[in-house]
Coordinates of C-alpha atoms and ligand atoms in Angstrom, one line a residue:
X1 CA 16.0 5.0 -3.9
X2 CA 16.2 8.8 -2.9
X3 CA 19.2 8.7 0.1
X4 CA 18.1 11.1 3.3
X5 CA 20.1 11.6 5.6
X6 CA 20.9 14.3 8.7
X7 CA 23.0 16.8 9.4
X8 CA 23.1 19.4 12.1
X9 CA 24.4 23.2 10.5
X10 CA 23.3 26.7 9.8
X11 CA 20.4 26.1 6.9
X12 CA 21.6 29.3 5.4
X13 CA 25.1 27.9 4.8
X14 CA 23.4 24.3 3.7
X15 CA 24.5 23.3 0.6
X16 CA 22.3 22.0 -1.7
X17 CA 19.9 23.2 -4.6
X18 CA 16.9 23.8 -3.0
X19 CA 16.5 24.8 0.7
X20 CA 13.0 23.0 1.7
X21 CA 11.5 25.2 4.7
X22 CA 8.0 25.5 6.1
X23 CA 5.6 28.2 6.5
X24 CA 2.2 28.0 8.6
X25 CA -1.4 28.8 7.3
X26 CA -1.5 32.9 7.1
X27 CA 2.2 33.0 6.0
X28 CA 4.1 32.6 9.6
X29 CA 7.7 31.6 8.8
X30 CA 8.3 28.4 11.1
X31 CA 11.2 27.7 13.8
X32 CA 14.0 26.7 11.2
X33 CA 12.4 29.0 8.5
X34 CA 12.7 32.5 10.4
X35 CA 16.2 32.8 10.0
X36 CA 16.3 32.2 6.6
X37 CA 13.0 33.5 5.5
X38 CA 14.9 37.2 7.2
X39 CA 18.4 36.4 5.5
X40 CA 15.6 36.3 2.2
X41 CA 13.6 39.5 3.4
X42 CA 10.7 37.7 3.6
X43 CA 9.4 38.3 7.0
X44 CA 6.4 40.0 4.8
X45 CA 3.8 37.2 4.1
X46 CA 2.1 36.2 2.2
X47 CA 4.4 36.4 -0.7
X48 CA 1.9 35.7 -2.8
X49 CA -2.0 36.3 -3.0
X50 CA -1.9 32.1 -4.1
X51 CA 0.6 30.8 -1.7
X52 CA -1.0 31.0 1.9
X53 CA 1.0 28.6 3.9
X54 CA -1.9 25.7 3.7
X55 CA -1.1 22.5 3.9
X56 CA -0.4 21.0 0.1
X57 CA 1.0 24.6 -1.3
X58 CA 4.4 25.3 -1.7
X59 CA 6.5 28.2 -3.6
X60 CA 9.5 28.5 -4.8
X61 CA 11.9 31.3 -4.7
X62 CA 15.8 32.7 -5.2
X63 CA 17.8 32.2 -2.8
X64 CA 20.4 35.6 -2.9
X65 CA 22.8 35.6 0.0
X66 CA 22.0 31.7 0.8
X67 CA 24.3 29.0 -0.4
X68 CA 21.5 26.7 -1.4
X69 CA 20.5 28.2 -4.9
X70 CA 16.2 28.2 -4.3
X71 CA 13.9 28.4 -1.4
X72 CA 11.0 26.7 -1.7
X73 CA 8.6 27.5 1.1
X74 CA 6.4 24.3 2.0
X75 CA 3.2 25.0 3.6
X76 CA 2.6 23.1 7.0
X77 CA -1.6 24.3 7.6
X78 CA -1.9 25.3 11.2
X79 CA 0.5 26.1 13.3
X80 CA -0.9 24.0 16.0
X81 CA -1.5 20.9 14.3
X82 CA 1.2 18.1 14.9
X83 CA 0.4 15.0 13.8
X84 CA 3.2 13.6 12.2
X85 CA 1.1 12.8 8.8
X86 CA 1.1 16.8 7.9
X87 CA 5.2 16.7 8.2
X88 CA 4.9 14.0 5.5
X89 CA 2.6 15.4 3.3
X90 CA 4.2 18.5 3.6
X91 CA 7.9 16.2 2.5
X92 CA 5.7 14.8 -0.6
X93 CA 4.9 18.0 -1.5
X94 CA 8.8 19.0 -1.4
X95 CA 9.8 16.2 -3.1
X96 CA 7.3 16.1 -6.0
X97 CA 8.3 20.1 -6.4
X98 CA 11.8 18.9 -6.5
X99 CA 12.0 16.3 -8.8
X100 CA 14.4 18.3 -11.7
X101 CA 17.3 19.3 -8.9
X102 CA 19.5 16.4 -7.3
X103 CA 20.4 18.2 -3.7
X104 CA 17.9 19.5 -1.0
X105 CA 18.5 20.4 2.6
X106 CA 15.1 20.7 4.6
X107 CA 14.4 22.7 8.0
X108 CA 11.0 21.0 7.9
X109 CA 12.3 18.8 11.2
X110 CA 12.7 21.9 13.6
X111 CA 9.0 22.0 13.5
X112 CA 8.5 18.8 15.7
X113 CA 11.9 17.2 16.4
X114 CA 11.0 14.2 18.0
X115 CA 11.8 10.9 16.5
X116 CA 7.9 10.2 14.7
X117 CA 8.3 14.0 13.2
X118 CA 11.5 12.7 11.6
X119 CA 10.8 9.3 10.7
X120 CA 7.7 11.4 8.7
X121 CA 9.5 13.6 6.8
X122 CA 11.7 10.6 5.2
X123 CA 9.1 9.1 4.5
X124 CA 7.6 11.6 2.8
X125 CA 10.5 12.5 0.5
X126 CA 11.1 8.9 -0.3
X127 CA 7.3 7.9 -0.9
X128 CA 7.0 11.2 -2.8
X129 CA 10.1 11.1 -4.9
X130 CA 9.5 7.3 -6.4
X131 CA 9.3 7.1 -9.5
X132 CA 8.8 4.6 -12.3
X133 CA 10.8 5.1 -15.3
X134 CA 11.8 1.6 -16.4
X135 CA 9.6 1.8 -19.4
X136 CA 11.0 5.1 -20.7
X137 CA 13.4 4.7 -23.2
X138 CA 15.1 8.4 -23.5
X139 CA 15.2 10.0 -19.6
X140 CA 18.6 7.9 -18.0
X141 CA 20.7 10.6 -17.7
X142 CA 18.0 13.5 -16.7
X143 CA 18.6 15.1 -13.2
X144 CA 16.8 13.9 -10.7
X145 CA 16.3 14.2 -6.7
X146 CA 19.2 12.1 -5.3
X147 CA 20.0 13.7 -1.6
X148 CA 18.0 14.9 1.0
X149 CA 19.8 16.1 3.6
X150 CA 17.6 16.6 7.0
X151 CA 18.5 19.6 9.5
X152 CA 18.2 18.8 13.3
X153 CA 19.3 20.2 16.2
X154 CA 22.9 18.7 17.0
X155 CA 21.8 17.0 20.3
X156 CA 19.0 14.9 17.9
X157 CA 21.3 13.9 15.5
X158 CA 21.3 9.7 16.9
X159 CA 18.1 9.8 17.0
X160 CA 17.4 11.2 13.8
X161 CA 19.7 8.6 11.7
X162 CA 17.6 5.8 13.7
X163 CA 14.4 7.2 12.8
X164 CA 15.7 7.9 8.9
X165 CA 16.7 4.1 9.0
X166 CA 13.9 3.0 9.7
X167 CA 11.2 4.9 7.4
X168 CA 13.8 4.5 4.8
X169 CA 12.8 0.4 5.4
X170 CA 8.8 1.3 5.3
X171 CA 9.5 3.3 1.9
X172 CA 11.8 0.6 0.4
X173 CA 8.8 -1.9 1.0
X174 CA 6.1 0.3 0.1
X175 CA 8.1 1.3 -3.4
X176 CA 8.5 -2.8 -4.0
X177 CA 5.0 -2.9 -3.8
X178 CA 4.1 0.1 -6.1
X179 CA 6.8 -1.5 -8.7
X180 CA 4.5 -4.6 -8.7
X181 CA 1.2 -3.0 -9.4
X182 CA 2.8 -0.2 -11.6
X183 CA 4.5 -3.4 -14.2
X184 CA 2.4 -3.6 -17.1
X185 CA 0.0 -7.0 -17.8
X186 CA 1.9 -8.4 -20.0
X187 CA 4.9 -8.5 -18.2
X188 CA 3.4 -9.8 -14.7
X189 CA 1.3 -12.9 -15.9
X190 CA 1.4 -15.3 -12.7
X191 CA 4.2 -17.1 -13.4
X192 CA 6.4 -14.1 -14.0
X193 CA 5.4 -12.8 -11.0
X194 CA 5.8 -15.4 -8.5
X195 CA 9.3 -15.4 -10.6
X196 CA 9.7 -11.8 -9.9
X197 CA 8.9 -12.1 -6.5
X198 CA 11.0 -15.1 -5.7
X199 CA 14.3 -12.9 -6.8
X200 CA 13.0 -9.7 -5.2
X201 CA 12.9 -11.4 -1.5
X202 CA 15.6 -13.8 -1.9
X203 CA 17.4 -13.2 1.1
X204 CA 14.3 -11.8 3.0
X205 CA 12.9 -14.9 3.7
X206 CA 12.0 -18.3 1.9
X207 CA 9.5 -18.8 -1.0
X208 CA 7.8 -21.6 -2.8
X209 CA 5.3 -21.2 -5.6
X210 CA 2.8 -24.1 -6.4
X211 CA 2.5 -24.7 -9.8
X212 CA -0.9 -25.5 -11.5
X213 CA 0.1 -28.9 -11.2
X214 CA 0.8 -28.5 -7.5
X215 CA -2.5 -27.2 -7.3
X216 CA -4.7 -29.1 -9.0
X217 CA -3.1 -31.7 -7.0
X218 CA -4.1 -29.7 -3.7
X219 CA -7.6 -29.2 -4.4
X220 CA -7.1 -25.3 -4.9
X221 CA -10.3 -25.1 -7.3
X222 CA -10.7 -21.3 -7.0
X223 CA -7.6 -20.4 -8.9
X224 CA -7.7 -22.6 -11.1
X225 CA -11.2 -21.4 -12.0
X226 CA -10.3 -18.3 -12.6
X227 CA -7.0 -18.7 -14.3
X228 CA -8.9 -21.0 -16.9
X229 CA -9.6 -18.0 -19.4
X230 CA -5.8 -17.3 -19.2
X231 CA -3.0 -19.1 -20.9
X232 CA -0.9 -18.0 -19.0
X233 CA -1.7 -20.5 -15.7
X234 CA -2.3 -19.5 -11.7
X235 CA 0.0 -19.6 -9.2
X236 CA 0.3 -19.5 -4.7
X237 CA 3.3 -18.1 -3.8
X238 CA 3.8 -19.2 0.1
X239 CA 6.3 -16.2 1.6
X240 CA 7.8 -17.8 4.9
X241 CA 9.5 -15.7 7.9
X242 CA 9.8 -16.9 11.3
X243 CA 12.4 -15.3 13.5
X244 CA 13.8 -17.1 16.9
X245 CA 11.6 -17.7 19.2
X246 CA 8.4 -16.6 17.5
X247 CA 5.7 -14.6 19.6
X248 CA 2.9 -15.9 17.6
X249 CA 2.2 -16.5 14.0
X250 CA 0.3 -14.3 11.2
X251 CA -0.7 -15.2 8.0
X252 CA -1.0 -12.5 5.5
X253 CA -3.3 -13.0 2.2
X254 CA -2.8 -11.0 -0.9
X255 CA -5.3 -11.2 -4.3
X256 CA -3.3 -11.1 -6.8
X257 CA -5.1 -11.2 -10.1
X258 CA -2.8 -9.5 -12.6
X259 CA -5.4 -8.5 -14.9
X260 CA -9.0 -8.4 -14.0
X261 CA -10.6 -7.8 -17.6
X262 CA -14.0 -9.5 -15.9
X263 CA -14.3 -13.0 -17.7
X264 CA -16.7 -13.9 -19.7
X265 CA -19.2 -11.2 -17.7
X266 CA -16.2 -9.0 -19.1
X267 CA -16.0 -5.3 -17.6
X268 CA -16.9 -2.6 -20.0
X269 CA -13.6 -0.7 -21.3
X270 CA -13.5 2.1 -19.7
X271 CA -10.6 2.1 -16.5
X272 CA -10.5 -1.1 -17.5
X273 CA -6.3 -0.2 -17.7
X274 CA -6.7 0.2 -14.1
X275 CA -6.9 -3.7 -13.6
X276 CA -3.5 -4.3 -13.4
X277 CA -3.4 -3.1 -9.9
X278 CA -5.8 -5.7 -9.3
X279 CA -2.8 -7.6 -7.4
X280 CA -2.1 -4.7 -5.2
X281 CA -3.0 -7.1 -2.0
X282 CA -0.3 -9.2 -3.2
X283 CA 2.1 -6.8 -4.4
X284 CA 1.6 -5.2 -0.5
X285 CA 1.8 -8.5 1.0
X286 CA 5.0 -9.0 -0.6
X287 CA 6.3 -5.9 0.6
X288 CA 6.1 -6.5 4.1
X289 CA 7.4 -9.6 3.6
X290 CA 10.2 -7.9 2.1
X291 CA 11.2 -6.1 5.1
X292 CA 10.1 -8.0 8.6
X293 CA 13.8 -9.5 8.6
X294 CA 15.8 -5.8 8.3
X295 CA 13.1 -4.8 10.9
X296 CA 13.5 -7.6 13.3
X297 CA 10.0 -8.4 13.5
X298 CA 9.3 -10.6 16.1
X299 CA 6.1 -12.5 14.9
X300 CA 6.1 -15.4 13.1
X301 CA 4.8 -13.9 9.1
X302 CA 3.8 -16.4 6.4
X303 CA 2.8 -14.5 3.7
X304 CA 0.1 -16.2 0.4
X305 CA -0.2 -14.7 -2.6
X306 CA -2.8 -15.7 -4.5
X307 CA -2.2 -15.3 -8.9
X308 CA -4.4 -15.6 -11.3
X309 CA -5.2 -13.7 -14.7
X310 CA -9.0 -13.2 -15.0
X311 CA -9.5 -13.5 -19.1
X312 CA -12.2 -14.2 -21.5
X313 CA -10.7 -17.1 -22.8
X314 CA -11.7 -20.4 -24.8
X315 CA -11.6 -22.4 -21.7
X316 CA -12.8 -19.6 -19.4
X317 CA -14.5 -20.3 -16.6
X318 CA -18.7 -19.5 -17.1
X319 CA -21.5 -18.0 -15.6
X320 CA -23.4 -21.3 -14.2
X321 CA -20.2 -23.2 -12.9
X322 CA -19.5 -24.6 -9.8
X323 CA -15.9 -24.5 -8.6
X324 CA -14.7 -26.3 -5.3
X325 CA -12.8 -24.2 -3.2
X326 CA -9.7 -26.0 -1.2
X327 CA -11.1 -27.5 1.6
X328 CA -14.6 -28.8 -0.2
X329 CA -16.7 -25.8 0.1
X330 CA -18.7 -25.5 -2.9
X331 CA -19.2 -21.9 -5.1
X332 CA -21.8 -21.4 -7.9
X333 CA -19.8 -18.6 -10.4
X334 CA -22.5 -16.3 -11.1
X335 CA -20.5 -14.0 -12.2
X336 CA -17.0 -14.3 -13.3
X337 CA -15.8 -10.2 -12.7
X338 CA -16.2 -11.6 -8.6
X339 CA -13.1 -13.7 -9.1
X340 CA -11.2 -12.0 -5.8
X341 CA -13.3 -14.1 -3.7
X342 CA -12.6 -17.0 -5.4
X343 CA -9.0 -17.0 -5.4
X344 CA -8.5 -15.6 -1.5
X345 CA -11.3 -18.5 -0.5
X346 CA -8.3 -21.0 -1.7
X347 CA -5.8 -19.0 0.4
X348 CA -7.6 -18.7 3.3
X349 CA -8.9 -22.1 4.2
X350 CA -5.2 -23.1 3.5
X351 CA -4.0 -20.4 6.0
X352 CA -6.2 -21.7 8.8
X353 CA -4.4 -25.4 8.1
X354 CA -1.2 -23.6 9.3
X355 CA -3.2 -22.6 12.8
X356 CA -2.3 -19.0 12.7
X357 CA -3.4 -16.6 15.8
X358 CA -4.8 -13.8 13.1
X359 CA -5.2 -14.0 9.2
X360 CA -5.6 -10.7 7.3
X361 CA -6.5 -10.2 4.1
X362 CA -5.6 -7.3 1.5
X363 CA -7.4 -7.2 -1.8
X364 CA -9.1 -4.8 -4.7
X365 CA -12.5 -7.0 -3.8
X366 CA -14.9 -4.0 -4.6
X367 CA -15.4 -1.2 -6.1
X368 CA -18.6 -0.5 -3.8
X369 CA -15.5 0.3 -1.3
X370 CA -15.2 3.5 -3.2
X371 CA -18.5 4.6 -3.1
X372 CA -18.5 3.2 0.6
X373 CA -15.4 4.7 2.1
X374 CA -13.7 6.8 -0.8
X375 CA -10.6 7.2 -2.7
X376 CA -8.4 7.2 -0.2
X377 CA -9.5 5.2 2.9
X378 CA -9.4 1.1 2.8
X379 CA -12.4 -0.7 4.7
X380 CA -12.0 -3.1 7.0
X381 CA -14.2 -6.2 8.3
X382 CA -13.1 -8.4 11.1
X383 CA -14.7 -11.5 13.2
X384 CA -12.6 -10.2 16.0
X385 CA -12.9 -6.4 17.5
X386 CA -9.4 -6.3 19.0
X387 CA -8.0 -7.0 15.9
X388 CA -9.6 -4.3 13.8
X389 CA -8.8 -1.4 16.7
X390 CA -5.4 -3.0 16.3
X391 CA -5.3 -2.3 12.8
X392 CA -6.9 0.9 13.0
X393 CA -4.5 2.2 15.2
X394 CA -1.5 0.8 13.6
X395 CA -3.2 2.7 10.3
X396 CA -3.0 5.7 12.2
X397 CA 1.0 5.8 12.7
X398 CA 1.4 5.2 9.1
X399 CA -0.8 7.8 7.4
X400 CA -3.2 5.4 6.0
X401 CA -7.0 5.4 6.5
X402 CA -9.0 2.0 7.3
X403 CA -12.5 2.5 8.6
X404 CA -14.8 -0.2 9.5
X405 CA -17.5 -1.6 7.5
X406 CA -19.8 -4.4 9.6
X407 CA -20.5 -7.8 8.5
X408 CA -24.2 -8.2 8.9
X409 CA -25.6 -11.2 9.7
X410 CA -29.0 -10.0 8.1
X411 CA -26.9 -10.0 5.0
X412 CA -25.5 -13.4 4.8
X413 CA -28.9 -14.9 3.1
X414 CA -28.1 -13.4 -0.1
X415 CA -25.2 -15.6 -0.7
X416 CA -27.2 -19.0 -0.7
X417 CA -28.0 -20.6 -3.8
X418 CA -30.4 -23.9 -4.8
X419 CA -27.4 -24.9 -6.7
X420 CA -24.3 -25.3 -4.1
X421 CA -22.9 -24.6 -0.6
X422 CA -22.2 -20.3 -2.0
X423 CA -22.8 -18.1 -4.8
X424 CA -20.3 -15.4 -5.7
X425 CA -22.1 -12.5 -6.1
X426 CA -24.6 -12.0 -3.1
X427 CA -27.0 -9.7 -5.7
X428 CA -29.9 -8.5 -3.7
X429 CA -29.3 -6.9 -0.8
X430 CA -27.1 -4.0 -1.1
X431 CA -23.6 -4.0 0.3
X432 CA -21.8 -5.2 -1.9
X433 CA -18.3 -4.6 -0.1
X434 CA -19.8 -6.3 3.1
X435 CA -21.2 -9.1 0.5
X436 CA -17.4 -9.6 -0.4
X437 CA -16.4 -9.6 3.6
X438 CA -19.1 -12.3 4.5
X439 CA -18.3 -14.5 1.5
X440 CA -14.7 -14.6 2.7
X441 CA -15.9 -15.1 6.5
X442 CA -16.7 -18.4 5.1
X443 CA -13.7 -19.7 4.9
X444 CA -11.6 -18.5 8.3
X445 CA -13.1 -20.7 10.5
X446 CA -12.6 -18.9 14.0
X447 CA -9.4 -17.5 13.6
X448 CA -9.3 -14.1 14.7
X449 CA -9.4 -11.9 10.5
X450 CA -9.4 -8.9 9.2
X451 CA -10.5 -8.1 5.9
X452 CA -8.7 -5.1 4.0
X453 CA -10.6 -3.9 0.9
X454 CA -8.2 -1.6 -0.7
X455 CA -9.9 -0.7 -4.3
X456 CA -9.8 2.9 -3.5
X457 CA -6.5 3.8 -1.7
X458 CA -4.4 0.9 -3.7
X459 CA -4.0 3.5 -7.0
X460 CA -3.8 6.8 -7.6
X461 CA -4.8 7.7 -10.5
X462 CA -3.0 10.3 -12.5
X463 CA -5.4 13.6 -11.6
X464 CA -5.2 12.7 -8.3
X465 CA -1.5 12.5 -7.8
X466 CA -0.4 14.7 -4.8
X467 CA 2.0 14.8 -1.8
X468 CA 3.3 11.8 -1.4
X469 CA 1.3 10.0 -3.7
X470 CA 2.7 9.6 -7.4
X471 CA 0.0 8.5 -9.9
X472 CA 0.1 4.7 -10.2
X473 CA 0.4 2.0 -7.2
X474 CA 0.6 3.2 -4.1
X475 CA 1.8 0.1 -2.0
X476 CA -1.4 1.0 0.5
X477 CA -1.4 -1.2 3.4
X478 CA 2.4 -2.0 3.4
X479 CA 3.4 0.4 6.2
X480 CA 0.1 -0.5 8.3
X481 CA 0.9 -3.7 8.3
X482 CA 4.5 -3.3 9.2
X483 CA 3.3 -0.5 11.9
X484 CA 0.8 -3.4 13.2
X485 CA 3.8 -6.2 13.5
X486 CA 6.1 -4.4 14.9
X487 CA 3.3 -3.0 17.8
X488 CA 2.3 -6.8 17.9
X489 CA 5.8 -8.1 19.3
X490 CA 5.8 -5.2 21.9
Ligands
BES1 N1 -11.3 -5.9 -9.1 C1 -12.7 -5.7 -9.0 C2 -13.0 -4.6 -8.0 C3 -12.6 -3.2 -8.4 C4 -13.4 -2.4 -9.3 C5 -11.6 -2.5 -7.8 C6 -13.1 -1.1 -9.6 C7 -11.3 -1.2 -8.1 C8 -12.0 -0.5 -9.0 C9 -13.4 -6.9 -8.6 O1 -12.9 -8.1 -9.1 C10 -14.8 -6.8 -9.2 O2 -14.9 -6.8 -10.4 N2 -15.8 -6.7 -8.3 C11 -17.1 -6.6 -8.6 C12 -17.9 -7.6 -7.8 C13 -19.3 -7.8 -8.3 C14 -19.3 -8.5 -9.6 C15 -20.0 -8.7 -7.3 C16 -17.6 -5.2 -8.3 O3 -17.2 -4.6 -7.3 O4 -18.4 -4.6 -9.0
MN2 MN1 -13.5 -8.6 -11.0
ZN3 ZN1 -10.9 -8.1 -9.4

């Protein structure tokens, strides 16, 4: 992981490869960049008839007379925006243009100095500098951002290392999570990943993974339904924190299908590479887990990942079946590609045995999310208002978009069926987001939950890749969730 750290110091005497400082919309030379931008004689702006200042640009120029040996000039948008979001764009957009050096020293801090404005910006360089190159065989030795050195105003300096401390813990998470969903399907079948996730939070807090003997012997009939076409069998991996003196008790529920080809009602082939981030609500899941220790979380956090592999197989599961859910309910399998549903309806009647005060819920469920919400926004549906603003507001802090979709009673008809107590799909009506929020109503009883349909915002892929966002996983939900603990305890 990319180190940040800060310093106080004349930026023109900082040494390092690249000197990372911003410039407004229009080409005005911000606080920290004035004096360097003048040492530069570029006081003149726009340097180019491309690079404006607008948020997402950036340029990069020599640095003559500086110690660092470039300049690039990071455009912050308007100089009277300052929510802290733009300062961590802006530090994806430095870090993705800096990939090839090792050293870069940023002014981007003296814009806003307070503590959010700092936490940001390492954030961004950390979030926007992960990468994933355990599958190349040739690139060890290539350079590669290493240091980022943040310049503050002397009197901030305390505050600043706080702040860096903890982002650096929200990145860490977040880039767990995006290792998850970025590991190809082959190597994260359920049972090597409940492996993989049993050495990655040893330490953090305590895990046990059921077995498909475990549960068949619990009654968990989704999963197993769905892991049928696989041969490679399901797995609930229970993720357990509880600090001293707990205020209150969470449960967090993650799908985790590893590879969602469709079943027998098989998806055609195109994105169908895609489906390995079909775990993303578990991957997340077990990134928060990963870090509410180091954080000192004070809420009680059990976390339930839910794996299954969703293959045509000789024993898959068909169109026509009925599976029993843990806890009796009974679904008719209309179609097998709405396996999410069938695998979080196990985990979430066994979170409300453990009498939580909230569940949420983080999972690919549809792709009618996209088309709802977009790319980059999760929706969320919740049986209890003060939850959701909750949610919302801690998705505010961390740069990540949830808007709400409602659960409409009108729409519940559509999942009855002659045959048993559900059907899967809910084909009829329209919705089909909502369809997937009210089938998994069903099974929270009253507990206060929040459902988090991340399809858009949990990848990125490749042609949309900017700031902070690399193509691949982007661990979506990890630092709302985290943001949304911490508040919870306060
Ligand atoms: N994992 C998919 C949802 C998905 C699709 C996420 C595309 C991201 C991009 C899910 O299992 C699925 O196949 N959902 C179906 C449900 C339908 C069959 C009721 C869908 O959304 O089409
Ligand atoms: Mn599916
Ligand atoms: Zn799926």
């Amino acid at each position: 992981m990319l180190q940040v750290t800060a310093a106080a110091g004349d930026p023109r005497e900082a040494a390092a490869d690249l000197l990372a400082v911003p410039v407004f919309k229009g080409g005005i030379g911000g606080p920290g960049a004035a004096p360097v931008l003048a040492a530069l004689g570029l006081d003149a702006f726009p340097v180019t008839p491309d690079f404006r200042g607008d948020i997402g640009q950036h340029l990069l120029v020599t640095a003559p007379g500086l110690t660092a040996k470039g300049v690039l000039l990071v455009g912050l948008g308007r100089m009277d925006a300052t929510d802290p979001e733009r300062l961590r764009r802006a530090a994806g957009v430095a870090a993705r243009a800096a990939r090839g050096v090792e050293r870069v020293a940023t002014t981007l801090a003296e814009v806003h100095a307070n503590t959010d404005a700092i936490a940001a910006i390492a954030e961004g360089f950390q979030l926007g500098a992960h990468t994933d190159r355990r599958f190349k065989s040739a690139d060890e030795d290539a350079p590669r951002l290493r240091e980022v050195v943040v310049l503050v105003p002397s009197s901030r300096l305390t505050d600043a290392r706080a702040a860096i401390e903890g982002a650096e813990r929200y990145a860490r998470a977040t880039c767990l999570a995006r290792d998850l969903v970025n590991t190809p399907p082959d190597r994260k079948r359920p049972p090597d990943l409940a492996a993989a996730v049993r050495r990655l939070l040893a330490g953090a807090c305590d895990v046990t993974v059921r077995d498909e003997a475990a549960l068949a012997q619990q009654g968990f009939g989704g999963l197993l339904a769905v892991g049928r076409g696989s041969s490679a069998p399901p797995r609930l991996v229970e993720l357990r924190y509880r600090p001293p003196s707990p205020v209150g008790h969470v449960v967090l529920v993650g799908k985790g299908i590893t590879f969602d080809s469709g079943g027998l009602s098989l998806k055609r082939g195109n994105h169908m590479d895609w489906m390995k981030a079909d775990m993303a609500g578990a991957a997340a899941v077990a990134g928060v887990l990963s870090a509410v220790a180091d954080l000192g979380v004070r809420v009680q956090v059990t976390g339930l990942l839910a794996l299954a592999e969703n293959l045509p197989g000789g024993d898959a599961q068909r169109p026509g079946d009925v599976v029993t859910i843990h806890g009796g309910t009974t679904v008719e399998v209309q179609d097998t590609d709405a396996e999410g549903r069938l695998v979080l309806a196990d985990a979430l009647d066994y979170a409300v045995g453990l009498k939580p005060d909230a569940i949420v819920d983080l999972a690919t469920l549809t792709g009618g999310a996209i088309t709802a919400v977009g790319q980059f926004a999760a929706a969320v549906m919740s049986n209890d208002d003060d939850l959701c603003e909750a949610l919302r507001a801690a998705a505010a802090v961390a740069g990540e978009s949830l808007w709400p979709l409602p659960l409409w009673p009108d729409l519940r008809r559509f999942l009855d069926t002659p045959v048993a107590d559900l059907n899967n799909v809910g084909d009829g009506g329209g919705g089909s987001s909502i369809i997937g929020g009210l089938f998994l109503e069903r099974f929270v009883g009253e507990v206060p939950w929040a459902h988090l349909d991340i399809a858009g915002p949990a990848w990125t892929p490749a042609e949309l890749a900017a700031h902070y966002l690399p193509p691949g996983g982007t661990g979506y939900g990890v630092r709302t969730l985290l943001a949304w603990l911490e508040r919870r305890a306060s």
